Amino acid sequence: MTDERCTVAVVGGGTAGLALARELMRVQVGRVVVLEREAEAGGIPRHCGHYPFGLREYRRLMKGPDYARLNRERAKAAGAEIRTGTTVTRLLPGGRLELSTPCGPSSLAAERVVLCTGVRESSRAQRLVSGDRPGGVLSTGALQGSVYLKGIKPFQRPVIFGSELVSFSAFQTCAHLGISPVAMVEEESRIVARKLFTPYLWLKRVPLYTGVSSPRILGKNRVEALEFEDCNGALQTFETDGIIMSGRFRPESALLRRSHIAIDPGTGGPVVDQFGRCSDPTYFCAGNLLRPAETSGWCWTEGIETARRVARDLGQPAPSTSVPLVTKDARLRFVVPQRLTATQLEDGMEHMYLGLETAVNATVMARCGDRVLWSGSLRGRPVRRITLPLGEILRARPDAPVELTLEG
């Protein structure tokens, strides 16, 4: 069977994928095909029937479904082909994809492939929440699908497990059908989202418990209570009819794990250089598959920047030689990118993105052998956006692995 061919295949029709496809068409790279497994492209915002979306991208305040619709329309109007109900089943070397489509199995060969498959929330099992196995335990995504897409009210008085930005999105989703959360519970010592969200809890009269441990769900057919130890070691029991398991995002990397593409154990996503290029240089990556998890506005911008890198790479490929960028301090969970390509090209990432295992207040240093390429201060906490400049490191043209170390 002869492969169908295109210039760029985009795997995933969420915010990053649609912004990328539109930009690729704007710069006229050729034929661009977006492959989306859902019945409708748009990604997570399709399920978020609340504000705020679109301010950075379109200078207007929008609800999630309207934002997703506009992203789709703009990509289609630019000439991108969006194929829904199409699942990529295998990534093969050199940009060849095996597909499952409504018409049966097929294949597609692309000069470049961009992976934009995004993230998913950690499950109850992945977060080690013990206890019974009753109904009424949902992720934020499942809650949004039930409320906005199906009009289903899955519970009346849930506990929100987590305190990330998406946890406050869960509050807004609950309000849509008159659901009243009774508590927010967080395992970290402080709220994960910015402190400016704390007054929202006061206004809603919802207690916040941080530093909790040993969470346990109680209930037979339905959730009846959540039990946990608070920060002082006292046992707390909240009567509730539902649990919203919120946040702790993980990359949608099942395709990668069955492929030849190198995976970073820290992020769970692909190993990339500063151009977003994977270990197979035919493949690029953009959006939250790189590092969980950022806002739609961030992913939209990253999609556009990656599109420009892909367009340039089609005519002027970057060198294939690179050196690892590694972290060996136990306090550093991951760094993106994981490889640095020495080149005169300056359209790569301007910053590296760090993930932390614990709160850090230290000096971070980038070393190449005995050379210190860059140093700066680092203060941050887990599940927070932490970016540090890459330019000075790249200008030093490292010819051996670059290691990030912490002092203090």
Coordinates of C-alpha atoms in Angstrom, one line a residue:
M1 CA 0.0 0.0 0.0
T2 CA 1.3 3.4 -0.9
D3 CA 1.5 6.0 1.9
E4 CA -0.5 9.2 1.6
R5 CA 1.9 12.1 1.9
C6 CA 1.8 15.6 3.4
T7 CA 4.4 18.2 4.4
V8 CA 3.6 18.4 8.1
A9 CA 1.4 16.1 10.2
V10 CA 0.2 17.5 13.5
V11 CA -0.8 14.8 16.0
G12 CA -3.4 16.3 18.3
G13 CA -6.0 19.0 17.6
G14 CA -5.9 20.9 20.9
T15 CA -4.8 24.5 21.4
A16 CA -1.1 24.0 20.5
G17 CA -1.9 21.8 17.5
L18 CA -4.5 24.1 16.0
A19 CA -2.3 27.3 16.5
L20 CA 0.6 25.5 15.0
A21 CA -1.3 24.3 12.0
R22 CA -2.7 27.8 11.3
E23 CA 0.8 29.3 11.5
L24 CA 2.3 26.6 9.2
M25 CA -0.3 27.5 6.6
R26 CA 0.3 31.2 7.0
V27 CA 4.0 30.7 6.2
Q28 CA 3.0 28.4 3.3
V29 CA 5.0 25.3 4.1
G30 CA 2.7 23.1 2.0
R31 CA 0.1 20.6 3.0
V32 CA -0.7 20.4 6.7
V33 CA -2.9 17.7 8.2
V34 CA -4.1 17.7 11.8
L35 CA -5.0 14.3 13.2
E36 CA -7.5 14.3 16.1
R37 CA -8.9 11.2 17.8
E38 CA -12.0 13.0 19.2
A39 CA -15.1 13.7 17.2
E40 CA -14.3 17.4 17.4
A41 CA -11.0 19.3 17.5
G42 CA -10.3 21.9 20.2
G43 CA -8.8 20.1 23.1
I44 CA -9.5 20.6 26.8
P45 CA -11.1 24.1 26.3
R46 CA -14.1 22.4 24.6
H47 CA -15.1 21.1 28.0
C48 CA -14.5 24.4 29.9
G49 CA -17.7 26.3 29.7
H50 CA -16.3 29.3 31.7
Y51 CA -14.0 32.2 31.4
P52 CA -11.2 33.3 30.9
F53 CA -9.8 32.2 27.5
G54 CA -8.6 34.2 24.5
L55 CA -7.2 37.4 26.1
R56 CA -3.6 36.8 25.0
E57 CA -4.5 35.3 21.6
Y58 CA -7.5 37.2 20.4
R59 CA -7.7 40.2 22.7
R60 CA -11.2 39.2 23.9
L61 CA -12.6 37.4 26.9
M62 CA -14.1 34.0 25.9
K63 CA -15.5 30.8 27.3
G64 CA -13.6 27.6 26.6
P65 CA -16.0 26.2 23.9
D66 CA -16.0 29.5 22.0
Y67 CA -12.2 29.7 22.2
A68 CA -11.9 26.1 20.9
R69 CA -14.3 26.9 18.1
L70 CA -12.4 30.0 17.0
N71 CA -9.1 28.0 17.0
R72 CA -10.7 25.4 14.7
E73 CA -12.2 28.0 12.4
R74 CA -8.9 29.9 12.1
A75 CA -6.9 26.8 11.3
K76 CA -9.5 25.6 8.7
A77 CA -9.7 29.1 7.1
A78 CA -5.9 29.1 6.7
G79 CA -6.2 25.8 4.8
A80 CA -5.2 23.2 7.3
E81 CA -6.9 19.8 7.0
I82 CA -8.5 18.7 10.3
R83 CA -9.3 15.0 10.4
T84 CA -11.4 14.0 13.5
G85 CA -12.1 10.5 14.7
T86 CA -8.6 9.6 13.5
T87 CA -6.2 7.9 16.0
V88 CA -2.5 7.6 15.4
T89 CA -1.6 4.1 16.4
R90 CA 2.1 4.0 15.6
L91 CA 5.0 6.4 15.1
L92 CA 7.6 5.1 12.7
P93 CA 11.1 6.4 11.9
G94 CA 11.3 9.1 9.3
G95 CA 7.8 10.6 9.8
R96 CA 5.6 7.7 8.8
L97 CA 2.4 7.3 10.8
E98 CA 0.0 4.4 11.1
L99 CA -3.6 5.5 11.6
S100 CA -7.0 4.1 12.6
T101 CA -9.7 6.0 10.8
P102 CA -13.5 5.7 10.3
C103 CA -12.8 4.1 7.0
G104 CA -10.3 1.6 8.5
P105 CA -6.5 1.4 8.9
S106 CA -4.3 3.7 6.8
S107 CA -0.9 5.4 6.8
L108 CA 0.5 8.8 6.3
A109 CA 4.0 9.9 5.5
A110 CA 5.1 13.5 6.5
E111 CA 8.3 15.4 6.0
R112 CA 7.8 16.6 9.6
V113 CA 5.5 15.4 12.4
V114 CA 4.6 17.6 15.4
L115 CA 3.4 15.8 18.5
C116 CA 0.7 17.9 20.4
T117 CA -1.1 15.2 22.4
G118 CA -1.2 17.2 25.6
V119 CA -1.7 15.9 29.2
R120 CA -4.2 14.1 31.4
E121 CA -4.8 14.4 35.2
S122 CA -3.3 11.8 37.5
S123 CA -5.8 9.2 38.6
R124 CA -6.7 8.3 42.2
A125 CA -4.4 5.2 42.0
Q126 CA -1.5 7.3 40.7
R127 CA -1.9 9.7 43.6
L128 CA -2.0 6.8 46.1
V129 CA -5.5 7.6 47.5
S130 CA -6.6 4.5 49.4
G131 CA -10.0 3.3 50.7
D132 CA -13.2 2.0 49.1
R133 CA -14.0 2.0 45.4
P134 CA -17.4 3.8 45.2
G135 CA -18.9 5.8 42.4
G136 CA -18.5 9.6 42.5
V137 CA -14.8 9.9 42.0
L138 CA -14.0 12.0 38.9
S139 CA -11.1 14.0 37.4
T140 CA -11.7 17.7 36.6
G141 CA -11.8 16.7 32.9
A142 CA -14.5 14.1 33.5
L143 CA -16.5 16.5 35.6
Q144 CA -16.3 19.1 32.8
G145 CA -17.4 16.6 30.2
S146 CA -20.4 15.5 32.4
V147 CA -21.5 19.1 33.3
Y148 CA -20.9 21.0 30.0
L149 CA -21.3 18.4 27.4
K150 CA -24.0 16.2 28.9
G151 CA -25.7 18.4 31.5
I152 CA -25.2 15.7 34.2
K153 CA -24.9 16.6 37.9
P154 CA -22.7 13.8 39.2
F155 CA -22.8 15.0 42.9
Q156 CA -24.0 17.8 45.1
R157 CA -21.3 18.4 47.8
P158 CA -17.9 17.2 46.6
V159 CA -14.4 17.6 48.0
I160 CA -11.8 19.0 45.6
F161 CA -8.6 17.0 45.9
G162 CA -5.8 19.4 44.8
S163 CA -5.2 23.2 44.7
E164 CA -3.8 23.9 41.2
L165 CA -5.2 26.3 38.8
V166 CA -7.4 23.5 37.3
S167 CA -8.8 23.0 40.8
F168 CA -10.3 26.4 40.6
S169 CA -11.6 25.6 37.2
A170 CA -13.4 22.7 38.9
F171 CA -15.1 25.3 41.2
Q172 CA -16.4 27.2 38.2
T173 CA -17.7 24.0 36.6
C174 CA -19.5 23.1 39.8
A175 CA -21.2 26.5 39.9
H176 CA -22.6 25.9 36.4
L177 CA -25.1 23.3 37.9
G178 CA -25.3 24.6 41.4
I179 CA -22.9 22.1 42.9
S180 CA -21.3 23.3 46.2
P181 CA -17.8 21.9 47.1
V182 CA -17.4 21.4 50.8
A183 CA -13.6 21.5 51.1
M184 CA -10.4 21.8 49.1
V185 CA -7.6 19.3 50.2
E186 CA -3.9 19.6 49.2
E187 CA -1.0 17.4 50.0
E188 CA 1.6 20.2 49.6
S189 CA 2.3 22.5 52.5
R190 CA 0.7 25.5 50.8
I191 CA -1.8 26.1 48.0
V192 CA -0.3 25.3 44.6
A193 CA -2.1 28.0 42.6
R194 CA -1.0 31.6 43.3
K195 CA -2.1 33.1 46.6
L196 CA -4.4 35.5 44.8
F197 CA -6.8 32.6 44.5
T198 CA -7.1 32.1 48.3
P199 CA -9.8 34.9 48.7
Y200 CA -12.0 32.9 46.3
L201 CA -12.2 30.2 48.9
W202 CA -13.0 32.6 51.7
L203 CA -15.8 34.1 49.6
K204 CA -17.2 30.6 48.9
R205 CA -16.8 29.7 52.5
V206 CA -14.8 26.6 51.5
P207 CA -12.2 25.4 54.0
L208 CA -8.7 24.7 52.7
Y209 CA -6.6 21.9 54.2
T210 CA -2.9 21.8 53.2
G211 CA -0.1 19.4 54.1
V212 CA -2.6 16.5 54.4
S213 CA -1.5 12.9 54.3
S214 CA -3.0 9.4 54.2
P215 CA -6.1 10.3 52.3
R216 CA -8.8 7.6 52.3
I217 CA -12.1 7.4 50.4
L218 CA -15.1 5.9 52.3
G219 CA -18.3 4.6 50.8
K220 CA -20.1 1.6 49.4
N221 CA -22.0 2.3 46.2
R222 CA -21.4 6.1 46.4
V223 CA -18.7 8.2 48.1
E224 CA -19.8 8.9 51.6
A225 CA -16.7 10.6 53.1
L226 CA -13.0 11.6 52.7
E227 CA -10.7 10.8 55.6
F228 CA -7.2 12.3 56.0
E229 CA -4.6 13.4 58.5
D230 CA -4.2 17.2 58.6
C231 CA -0.9 19.1 58.9
N232 CA -0.9 18.5 62.6
G233 CA -1.5 14.8 62.4
A234 CA -5.1 15.0 63.5
L235 CA -7.6 12.7 61.7
Q236 CA -10.2 14.6 59.7
T237 CA -13.4 13.2 58.1
F238 CA -15.5 15.1 55.7
E239 CA -18.9 13.9 54.7
T240 CA -19.2 14.2 51.0
D241 CA -20.9 12.6 48.0
G242 CA -18.1 13.0 45.5
I243 CA -14.3 13.5 45.1
I244 CA -12.8 15.7 42.3
M245 CA -9.3 14.4 41.7
S246 CA -7.7 17.6 40.3
G247 CA -4.4 18.3 38.6
R248 CA -1.0 16.5 38.9
F249 CA -0.9 16.4 35.1
R250 CA 0.9 13.7 33.2
P251 CA 1.8 13.7 29.5
E252 CA -0.3 11.7 27.1
S253 CA 2.7 9.7 26.1
A254 CA 1.3 6.2 25.3
L255 CA 2.2 6.6 21.6
L256 CA 5.8 7.6 22.5
R257 CA 6.2 4.6 24.8
R258 CA 5.5 2.3 21.8
S259 CA 7.8 4.2 19.5
H260 CA 11.5 4.6 18.8
I261 CA 11.5 8.2 20.1
A262 CA 13.5 8.8 23.3
I263 CA 11.5 9.6 26.5
D264 CA 12.6 11.8 29.4
P265 CA 11.9 10.0 32.7
G266 CA 11.5 13.3 34.5
T267 CA 8.7 14.8 32.4
G268 CA 7.4 11.5 30.9
G269 CA 7.4 13.3 27.5
P270 CA 9.9 13.3 24.7
V271 CA 13.5 14.3 24.9
V272 CA 13.9 17.5 22.8
D273 CA 16.5 20.1 22.0
Q274 CA 15.9 23.8 22.1
F275 CA 13.9 23.7 18.8
G276 CA 11.4 21.2 20.2
R277 CA 13.1 18.5 18.0
C278 CA 12.9 14.9 19.2
S279 CA 15.6 12.2 19.0
D280 CA 14.2 11.4 15.5
P281 CA 14.7 14.8 13.9
T282 CA 11.7 14.3 11.7
Y283 CA 9.6 14.7 14.8
F284 CA 8.9 17.9 16.8
C285 CA 6.9 18.5 19.9
A286 CA 4.8 21.4 21.3
G287 CA 2.4 22.1 24.1
N288 CA 1.9 20.3 27.3
L289 CA 3.3 17.0 26.1
L290 CA 6.7 18.7 26.8
R291 CA 6.0 19.4 30.4
P292 CA 2.8 19.3 32.4
A293 CA 1.0 21.6 32.5
E294 CA 0.5 25.1 31.1
T295 CA -2.4 27.3 30.2
S296 CA -4.1 27.4 26.8
G297 CA -2.5 30.8 26.2
W298 CA 1.0 29.5 26.8
C299 CA 0.3 26.4 24.5
W300 CA -1.1 28.7 21.8
T301 CA 2.1 30.8 21.8
E302 CA 4.3 27.7 21.9
G303 CA 2.4 26.2 18.9
I304 CA 3.1 29.3 16.8
E305 CA 6.8 29.4 17.8
T306 CA 7.2 25.7 17.0
A307 CA 5.5 26.2 13.7
R308 CA 8.1 28.8 12.7
R309 CA 10.9 26.4 13.7
V310 CA 9.4 23.6 11.7
A311 CA 9.0 25.8 8.7
R312 CA 12.7 26.9 8.9
D313 CA 13.8 23.3 9.5
L314 CA 12.1 22.2 6.3
G315 CA 14.4 24.5 4.3
Q316 CA 17.4 24.8 6.7
P317 CA 17.7 21.9 9.1
A318 CA 19.6 22.5 12.3
P319 CA 22.7 20.4 13.0
S320 CA 21.9 17.0 14.3
T321 CA 24.7 16.9 16.9
S322 CA 23.7 18.0 20.4
V323 CA 24.8 17.6 24.1
P324 CA 22.7 16.5 27.0
L325 CA 21.3 19.1 29.5
V326 CA 21.0 17.1 32.7
T327 CA 19.9 17.4 36.3
K328 CA 21.5 15.3 39.1
D329 CA 20.3 17.1 42.2
A330 CA 17.5 15.3 43.8
R331 CA 15.6 18.5 44.2
L332 CA 15.3 19.0 40.4
R333 CA 12.7 16.7 38.9
F334 CA 13.2 17.7 35.2
V335 CA 14.5 20.3 32.8
V336 CA 13.2 21.1 29.3
P337 CA 14.9 21.0 26.8
Q338 CA 17.0 18.0 27.6
R339 CA 19.5 18.5 24.8
L340 CA 21.3 21.5 23.4
T341 CA 22.2 21.9 19.8
A342 CA 25.2 24.2 19.0
T343 CA 24.2 26.3 16.0
Q344 CA 24.1 29.9 14.8
L345 CA 20.3 29.6 14.5
E346 CA 18.6 31.7 17.1
D347 CA 14.9 30.7 16.8
G348 CA 15.0 28.1 19.5
M349 CA 13.6 28.3 23.1
E350 CA 14.8 31.3 25.0
H351 CA 14.3 29.7 28.4
M352 CA 14.7 26.3 30.0
Y353 CA 11.8 25.0 32.0
L354 CA 12.4 23.4 35.4
G355 CA 10.3 21.1 37.5
L356 CA 11.0 20.8 41.2
E357 CA 10.6 17.8 43.7
T358 CA 10.6 20.2 46.7
A359 CA 10.7 23.8 47.5
V360 CA 14.0 25.4 46.6
N361 CA 15.8 28.6 47.5
A362 CA 19.3 28.3 46.1
T363 CA 21.8 29.2 43.4
V364 CA 21.6 27.2 40.2
M365 CA 24.6 26.7 38.1
A366 CA 25.0 25.3 34.6
R367 CA 28.4 23.5 34.3
C368 CA 30.2 22.0 31.3
G369 CA 33.1 20.1 32.8
D370 CA 35.0 22.6 34.9
R371 CA 33.4 25.6 33.2
V372 CA 30.5 27.5 34.7
L373 CA 28.4 28.6 31.7
W374 CA 25.8 30.4 33.7
S375 CA 24.5 30.9 37.3
G376 CA 21.5 32.6 38.8
S377 CA 19.1 32.4 41.7
L378 CA 16.3 29.9 41.9
R379 CA 13.4 30.1 44.2
G380 CA 10.3 28.1 43.6
R381 CA 8.0 25.2 44.6
P382 CA 6.7 22.0 42.9
V383 CA 4.0 22.3 40.3
R384 CA 4.9 25.9 39.5
R385 CA 6.2 27.5 36.3
I386 CA 9.9 28.0 36.7
T387 CA 11.9 29.3 33.7
L388 CA 15.5 30.3 33.5
P389 CA 17.4 31.9 30.5
L390 CA 19.1 29.6 28.0
G391 CA 20.9 32.2 25.9
E392 CA 24.2 32.5 27.8
I393 CA 24.5 28.7 28.0
L394 CA 23.9 28.3 24.2
R395 CA 26.3 31.1 23.4
A396 CA 29.1 29.3 25.3
R397 CA 28.8 26.5 22.7
P398 CA 29.1 23.5 25.1
D399 CA 30.8 20.5 23.6
A400 CA 30.1 18.1 26.5
P401 CA 27.1 17.4 28.7
V402 CA 25.8 20.5 30.6
E403 CA 24.8 19.7 34.2
L404 CA 22.5 21.8 36.4
T405 CA 23.5 21.9 40.0
L406 CA 22.1 23.7 43.1
E407 CA 24.1 25.4 45.8
G408 CA 22.4 26.3 49.0

